[in-house]
PDB file of C-alpha atoms in Angstrom:
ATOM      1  CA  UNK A   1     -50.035  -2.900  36.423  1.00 61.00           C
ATOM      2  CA  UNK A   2     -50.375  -6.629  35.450  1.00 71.00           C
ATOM      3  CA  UNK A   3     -46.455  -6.617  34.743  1.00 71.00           C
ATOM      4  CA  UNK A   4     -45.580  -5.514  38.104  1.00 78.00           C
ATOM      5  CA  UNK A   5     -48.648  -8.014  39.995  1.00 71.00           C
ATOM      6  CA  UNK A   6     -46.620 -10.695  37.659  1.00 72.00           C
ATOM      7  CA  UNK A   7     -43.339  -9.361  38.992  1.00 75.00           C
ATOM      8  CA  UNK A   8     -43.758  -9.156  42.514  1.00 67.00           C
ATOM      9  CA  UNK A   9     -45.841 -12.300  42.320  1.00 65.00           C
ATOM     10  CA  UNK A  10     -42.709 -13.768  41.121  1.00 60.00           C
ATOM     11  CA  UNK A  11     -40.298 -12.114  43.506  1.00 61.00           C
ATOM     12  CA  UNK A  12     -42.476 -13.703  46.297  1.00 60.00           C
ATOM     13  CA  UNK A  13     -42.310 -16.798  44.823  1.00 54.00           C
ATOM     14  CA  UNK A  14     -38.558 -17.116  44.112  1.00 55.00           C
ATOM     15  CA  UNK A  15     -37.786 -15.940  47.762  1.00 69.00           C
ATOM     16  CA  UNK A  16     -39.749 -18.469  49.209  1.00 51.00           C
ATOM     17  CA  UNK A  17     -38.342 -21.499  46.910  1.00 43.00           C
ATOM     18  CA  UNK A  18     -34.816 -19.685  48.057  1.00 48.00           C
ATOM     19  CA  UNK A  19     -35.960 -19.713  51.247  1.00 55.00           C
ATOM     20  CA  UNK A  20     -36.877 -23.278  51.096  1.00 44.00           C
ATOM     21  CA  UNK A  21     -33.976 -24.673  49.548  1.00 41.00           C
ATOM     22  CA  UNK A  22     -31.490 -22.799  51.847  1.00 49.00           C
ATOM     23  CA  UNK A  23     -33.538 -24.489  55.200  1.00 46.00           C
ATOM     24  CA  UNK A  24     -32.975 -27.595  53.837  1.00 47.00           C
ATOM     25  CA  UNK A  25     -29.611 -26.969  52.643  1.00 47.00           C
ATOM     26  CA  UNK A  26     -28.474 -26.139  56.215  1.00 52.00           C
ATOM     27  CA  UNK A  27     -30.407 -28.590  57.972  1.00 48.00           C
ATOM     28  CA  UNK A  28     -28.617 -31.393  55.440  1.00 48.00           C
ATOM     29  CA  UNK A  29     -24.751 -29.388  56.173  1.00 54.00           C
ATOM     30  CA  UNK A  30     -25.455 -29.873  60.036  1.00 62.00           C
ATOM     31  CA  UNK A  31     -27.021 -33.077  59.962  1.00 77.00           C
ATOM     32  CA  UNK A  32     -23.220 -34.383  58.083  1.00 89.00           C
ATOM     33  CA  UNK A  33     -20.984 -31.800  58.818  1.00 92.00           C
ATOM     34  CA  UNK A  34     -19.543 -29.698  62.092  1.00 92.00           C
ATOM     35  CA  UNK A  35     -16.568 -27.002  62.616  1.00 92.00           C
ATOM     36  CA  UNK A  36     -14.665 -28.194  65.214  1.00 90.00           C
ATOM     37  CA  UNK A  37     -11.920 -26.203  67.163  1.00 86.00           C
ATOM     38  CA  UNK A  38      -8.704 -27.543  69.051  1.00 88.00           C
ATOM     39  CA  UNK A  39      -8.874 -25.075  71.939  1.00 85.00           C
ATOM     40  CA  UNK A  40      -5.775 -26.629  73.711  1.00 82.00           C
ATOM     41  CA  UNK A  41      -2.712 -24.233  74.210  1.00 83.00           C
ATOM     42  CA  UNK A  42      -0.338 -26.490  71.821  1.00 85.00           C
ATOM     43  CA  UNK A  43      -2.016 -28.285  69.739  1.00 90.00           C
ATOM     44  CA  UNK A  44      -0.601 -32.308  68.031  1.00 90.00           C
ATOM     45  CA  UNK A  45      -1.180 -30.861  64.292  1.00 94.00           C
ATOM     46  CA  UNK A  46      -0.790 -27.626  62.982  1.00 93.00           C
ATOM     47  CA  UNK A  47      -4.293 -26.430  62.721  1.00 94.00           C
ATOM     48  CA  UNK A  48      -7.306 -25.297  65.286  1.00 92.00           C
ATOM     49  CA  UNK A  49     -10.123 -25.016  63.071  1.00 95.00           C
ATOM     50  CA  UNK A  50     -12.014 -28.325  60.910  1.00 95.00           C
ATOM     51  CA  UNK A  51     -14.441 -29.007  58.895  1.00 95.00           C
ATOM     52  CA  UNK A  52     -15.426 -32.512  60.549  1.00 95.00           C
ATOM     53  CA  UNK A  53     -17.851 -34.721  58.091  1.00 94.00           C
ATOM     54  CA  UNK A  54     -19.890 -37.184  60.778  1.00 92.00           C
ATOM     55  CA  UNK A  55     -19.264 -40.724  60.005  1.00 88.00           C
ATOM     56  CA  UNK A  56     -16.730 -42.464  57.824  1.00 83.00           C
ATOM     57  CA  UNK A  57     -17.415 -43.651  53.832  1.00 78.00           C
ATOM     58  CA  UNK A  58     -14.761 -44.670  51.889  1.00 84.00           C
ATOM     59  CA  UNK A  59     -11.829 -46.131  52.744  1.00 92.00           C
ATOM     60  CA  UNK A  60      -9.133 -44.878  55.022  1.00 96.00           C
ATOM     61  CA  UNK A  61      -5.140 -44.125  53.867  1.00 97.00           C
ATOM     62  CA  UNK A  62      -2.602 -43.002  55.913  1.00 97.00           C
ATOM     63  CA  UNK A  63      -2.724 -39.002  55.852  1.00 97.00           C
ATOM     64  CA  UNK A  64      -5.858 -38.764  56.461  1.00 98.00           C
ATOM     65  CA  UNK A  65      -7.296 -36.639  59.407  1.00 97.00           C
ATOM     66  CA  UNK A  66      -9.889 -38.631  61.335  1.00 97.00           C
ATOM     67  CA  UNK A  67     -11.927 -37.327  64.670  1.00 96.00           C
ATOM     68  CA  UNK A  68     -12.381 -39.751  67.918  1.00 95.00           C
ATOM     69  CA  UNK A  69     -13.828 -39.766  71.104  1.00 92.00           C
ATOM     70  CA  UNK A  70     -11.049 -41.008  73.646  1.00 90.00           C
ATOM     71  CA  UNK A  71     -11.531 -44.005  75.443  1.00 93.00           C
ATOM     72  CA  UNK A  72      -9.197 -45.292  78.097  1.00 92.00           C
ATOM     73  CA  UNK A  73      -6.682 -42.216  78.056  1.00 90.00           C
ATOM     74  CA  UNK A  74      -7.321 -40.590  81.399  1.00 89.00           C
ATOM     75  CA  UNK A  75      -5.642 -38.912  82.771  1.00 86.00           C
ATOM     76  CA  UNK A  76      -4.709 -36.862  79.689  1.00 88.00           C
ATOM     77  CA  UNK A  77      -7.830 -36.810  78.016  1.00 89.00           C
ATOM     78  CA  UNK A  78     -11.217 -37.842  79.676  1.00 93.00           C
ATOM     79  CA  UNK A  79     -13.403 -40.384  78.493  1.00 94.00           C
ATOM     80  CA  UNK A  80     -15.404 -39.077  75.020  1.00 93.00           C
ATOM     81  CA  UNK A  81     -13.049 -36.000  74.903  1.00 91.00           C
ATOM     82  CA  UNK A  82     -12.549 -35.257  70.957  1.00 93.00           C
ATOM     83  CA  UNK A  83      -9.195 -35.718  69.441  1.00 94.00           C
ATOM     84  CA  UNK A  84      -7.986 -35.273  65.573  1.00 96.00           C
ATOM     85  CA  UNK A  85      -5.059 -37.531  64.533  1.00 97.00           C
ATOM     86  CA  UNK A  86      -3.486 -38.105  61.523  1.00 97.00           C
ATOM     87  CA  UNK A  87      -4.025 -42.165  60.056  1.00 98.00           C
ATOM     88  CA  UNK A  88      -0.247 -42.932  60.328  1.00 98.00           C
ATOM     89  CA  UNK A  89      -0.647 -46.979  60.246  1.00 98.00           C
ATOM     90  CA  UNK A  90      -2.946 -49.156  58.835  1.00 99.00           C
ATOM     91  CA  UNK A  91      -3.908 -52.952  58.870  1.00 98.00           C
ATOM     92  CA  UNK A  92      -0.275 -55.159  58.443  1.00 99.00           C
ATOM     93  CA  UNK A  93       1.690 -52.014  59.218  1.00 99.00           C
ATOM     94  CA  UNK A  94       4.622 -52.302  61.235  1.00 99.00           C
ATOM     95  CA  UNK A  95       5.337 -50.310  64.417  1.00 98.00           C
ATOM     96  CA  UNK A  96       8.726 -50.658  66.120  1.00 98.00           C
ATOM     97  CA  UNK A  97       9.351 -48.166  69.235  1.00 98.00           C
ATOM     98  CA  UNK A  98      12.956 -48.558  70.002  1.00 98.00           C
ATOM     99  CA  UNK A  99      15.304 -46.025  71.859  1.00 97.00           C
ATOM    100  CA  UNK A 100      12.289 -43.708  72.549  1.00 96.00           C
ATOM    101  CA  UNK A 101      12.079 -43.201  68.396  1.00 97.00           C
ATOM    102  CA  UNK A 102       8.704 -44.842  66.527  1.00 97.00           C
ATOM    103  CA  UNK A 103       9.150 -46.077  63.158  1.00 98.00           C
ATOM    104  CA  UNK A 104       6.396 -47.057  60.524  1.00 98.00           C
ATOM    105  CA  UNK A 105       7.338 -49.411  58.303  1.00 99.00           C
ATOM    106  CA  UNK A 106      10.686 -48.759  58.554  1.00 98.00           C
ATOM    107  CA  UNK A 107      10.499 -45.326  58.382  1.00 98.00           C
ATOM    108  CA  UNK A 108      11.329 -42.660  61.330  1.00 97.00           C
ATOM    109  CA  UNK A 109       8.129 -40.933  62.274  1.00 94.00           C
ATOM    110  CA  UNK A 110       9.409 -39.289  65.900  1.00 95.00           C
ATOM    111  CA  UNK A 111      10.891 -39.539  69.217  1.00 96.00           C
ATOM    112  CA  UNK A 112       8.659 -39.939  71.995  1.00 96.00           C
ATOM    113  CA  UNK A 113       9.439 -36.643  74.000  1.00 95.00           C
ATOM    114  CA  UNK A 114       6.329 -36.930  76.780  1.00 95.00           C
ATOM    115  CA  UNK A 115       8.409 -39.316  78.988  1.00 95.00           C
ATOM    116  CA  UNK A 116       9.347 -36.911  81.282  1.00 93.00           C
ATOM    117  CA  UNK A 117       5.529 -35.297  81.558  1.00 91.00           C
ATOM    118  CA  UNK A 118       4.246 -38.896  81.641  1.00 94.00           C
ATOM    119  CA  UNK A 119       6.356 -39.912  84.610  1.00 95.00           C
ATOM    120  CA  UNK A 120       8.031 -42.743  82.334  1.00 96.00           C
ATOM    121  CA  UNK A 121      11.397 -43.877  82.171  1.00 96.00           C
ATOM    122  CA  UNK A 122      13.595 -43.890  78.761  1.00 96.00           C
ATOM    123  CA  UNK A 123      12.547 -47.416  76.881  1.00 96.00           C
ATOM    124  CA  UNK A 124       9.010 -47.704  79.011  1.00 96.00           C
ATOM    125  CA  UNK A 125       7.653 -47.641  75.439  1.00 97.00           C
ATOM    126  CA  UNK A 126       9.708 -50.041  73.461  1.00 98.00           C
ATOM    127  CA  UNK A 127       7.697 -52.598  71.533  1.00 98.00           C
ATOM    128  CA  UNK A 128       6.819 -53.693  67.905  1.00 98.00           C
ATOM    129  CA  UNK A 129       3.579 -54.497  66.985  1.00 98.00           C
ATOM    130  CA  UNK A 130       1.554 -55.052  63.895  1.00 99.00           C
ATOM    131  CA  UNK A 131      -1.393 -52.629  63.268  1.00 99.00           C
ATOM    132  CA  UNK A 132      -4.482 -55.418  63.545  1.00 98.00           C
ATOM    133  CA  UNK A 133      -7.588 -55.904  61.176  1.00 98.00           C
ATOM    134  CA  UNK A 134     -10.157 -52.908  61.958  1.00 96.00           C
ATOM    135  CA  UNK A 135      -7.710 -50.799  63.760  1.00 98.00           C
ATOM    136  CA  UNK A 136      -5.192 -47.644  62.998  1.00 98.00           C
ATOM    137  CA  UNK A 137      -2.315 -46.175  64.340  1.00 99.00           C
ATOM    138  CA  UNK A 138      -3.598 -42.252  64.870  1.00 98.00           C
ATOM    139  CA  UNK A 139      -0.269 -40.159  65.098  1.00 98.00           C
ATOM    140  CA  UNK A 140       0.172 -35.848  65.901  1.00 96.00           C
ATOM    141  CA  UNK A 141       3.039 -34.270  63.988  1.00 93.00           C
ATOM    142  CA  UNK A 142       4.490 -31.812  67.052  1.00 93.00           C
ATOM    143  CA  UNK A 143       6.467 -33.041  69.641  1.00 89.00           C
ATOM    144  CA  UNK A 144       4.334 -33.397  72.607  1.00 89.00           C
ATOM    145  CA  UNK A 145       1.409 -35.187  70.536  1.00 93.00           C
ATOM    146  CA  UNK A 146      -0.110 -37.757  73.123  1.00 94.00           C
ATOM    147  CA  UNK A 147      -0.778 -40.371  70.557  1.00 96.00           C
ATOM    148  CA  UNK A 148      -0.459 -43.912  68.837  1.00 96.00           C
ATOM    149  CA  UNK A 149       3.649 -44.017  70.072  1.00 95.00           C
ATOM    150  CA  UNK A 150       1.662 -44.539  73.991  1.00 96.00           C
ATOM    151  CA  UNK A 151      -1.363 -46.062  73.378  1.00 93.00           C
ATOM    152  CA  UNK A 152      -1.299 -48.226  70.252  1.00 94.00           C
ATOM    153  CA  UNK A 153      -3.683 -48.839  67.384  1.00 97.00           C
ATOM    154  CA  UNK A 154      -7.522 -47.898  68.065  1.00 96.00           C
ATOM    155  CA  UNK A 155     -10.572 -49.656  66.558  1.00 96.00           C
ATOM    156  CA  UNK A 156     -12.223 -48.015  63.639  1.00 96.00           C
ATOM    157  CA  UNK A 157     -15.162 -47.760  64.984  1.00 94.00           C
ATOM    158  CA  UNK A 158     -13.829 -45.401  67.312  1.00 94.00           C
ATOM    159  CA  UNK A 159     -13.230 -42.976  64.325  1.00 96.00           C
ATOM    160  CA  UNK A 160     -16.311 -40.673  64.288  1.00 95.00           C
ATOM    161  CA  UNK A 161     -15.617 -38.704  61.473  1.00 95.00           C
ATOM    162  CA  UNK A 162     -13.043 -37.309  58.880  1.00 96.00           C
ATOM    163  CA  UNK A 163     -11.718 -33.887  59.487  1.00 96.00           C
ATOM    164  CA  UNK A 164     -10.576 -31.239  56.882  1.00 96.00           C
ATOM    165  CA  UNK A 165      -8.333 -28.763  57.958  1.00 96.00           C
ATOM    166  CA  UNK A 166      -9.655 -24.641  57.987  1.00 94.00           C
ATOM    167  CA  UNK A 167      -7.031 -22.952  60.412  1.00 92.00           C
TER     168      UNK A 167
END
């Protein structure tokens, strides 16, 4: 009888530490961590489904996938509207638009194939720039991407968080 007052005492025990430690391992995932979901029809990168981590540590490299809240971009994306871009420039980069084609550094990232959606003539875009201190170039991979080739470098402190593809 003792044994099984001993085991169930234990049992009890080790379900409530379980218990415990699960709480406050979910309350610590959700406090740092989201899934987030592209629900637009096409979508600028090839997945719908993130693992966003709130905030930024480290530092960034181009690849990366970063979240932001848009700011300035109506009227194709609303004020604090979420959008994942890939970090295609950083600080010193160069960014030459020329011919309705964007190169980085030298090197041929895409054409800029929105002109006609945007209402813009052929060359409305053409510039060079260098990315400046505290700011990226965010880029989408499929052809209708509304990013970085329209509206330039962001701030980092618009970056809210890094994202890790799911789906």
């Amino acid at each position: 009888m003792k044994g099984r007052l001993r085991i169930a005492l234990f049992a009890a025990a080790f379900t409530a530490v379980a218990f415990f430690v699960a709480h406050i391992g979910a309350h610590a995932f959700s406090e740092g961590y989201a899934i987030g979901f592209d629900p637009q029809k096409t979508t600028c990168l090839p997945w719908r489904v993130f693992l966003l981590e709130k905030g930024v540590s480290g530092e960034l490299r181009r690849g990366d996938i970063v979240r932001i809240h848009a700011k300035g971009l109506e009227p194709h994306f609303e004020d604090g509207a979420p959008l994942t871009k890939f970090v295609a420039g950083l600080p010193g980069d160069t960014v030459v638009v020329r011919d309705d084609k964007v190169y980085i550094n030298g090197l041929y990232w895409g054409r800029l194939w929105l002109l006609h959606y945007l209402k813009k003539k052929p060359g409305s875009f053409d510039r060079s720039f260098t990315v400046p201190e505290g700011h990226v170039l965010l880029m989408g991979v499929a052809p209708n991407a509304y990013d970085g080739r329209y509206w330039d470098a962001v701030p980092v402190s618009w970056i809210t968080g890094r994202a890790t593809p799911l789906l």
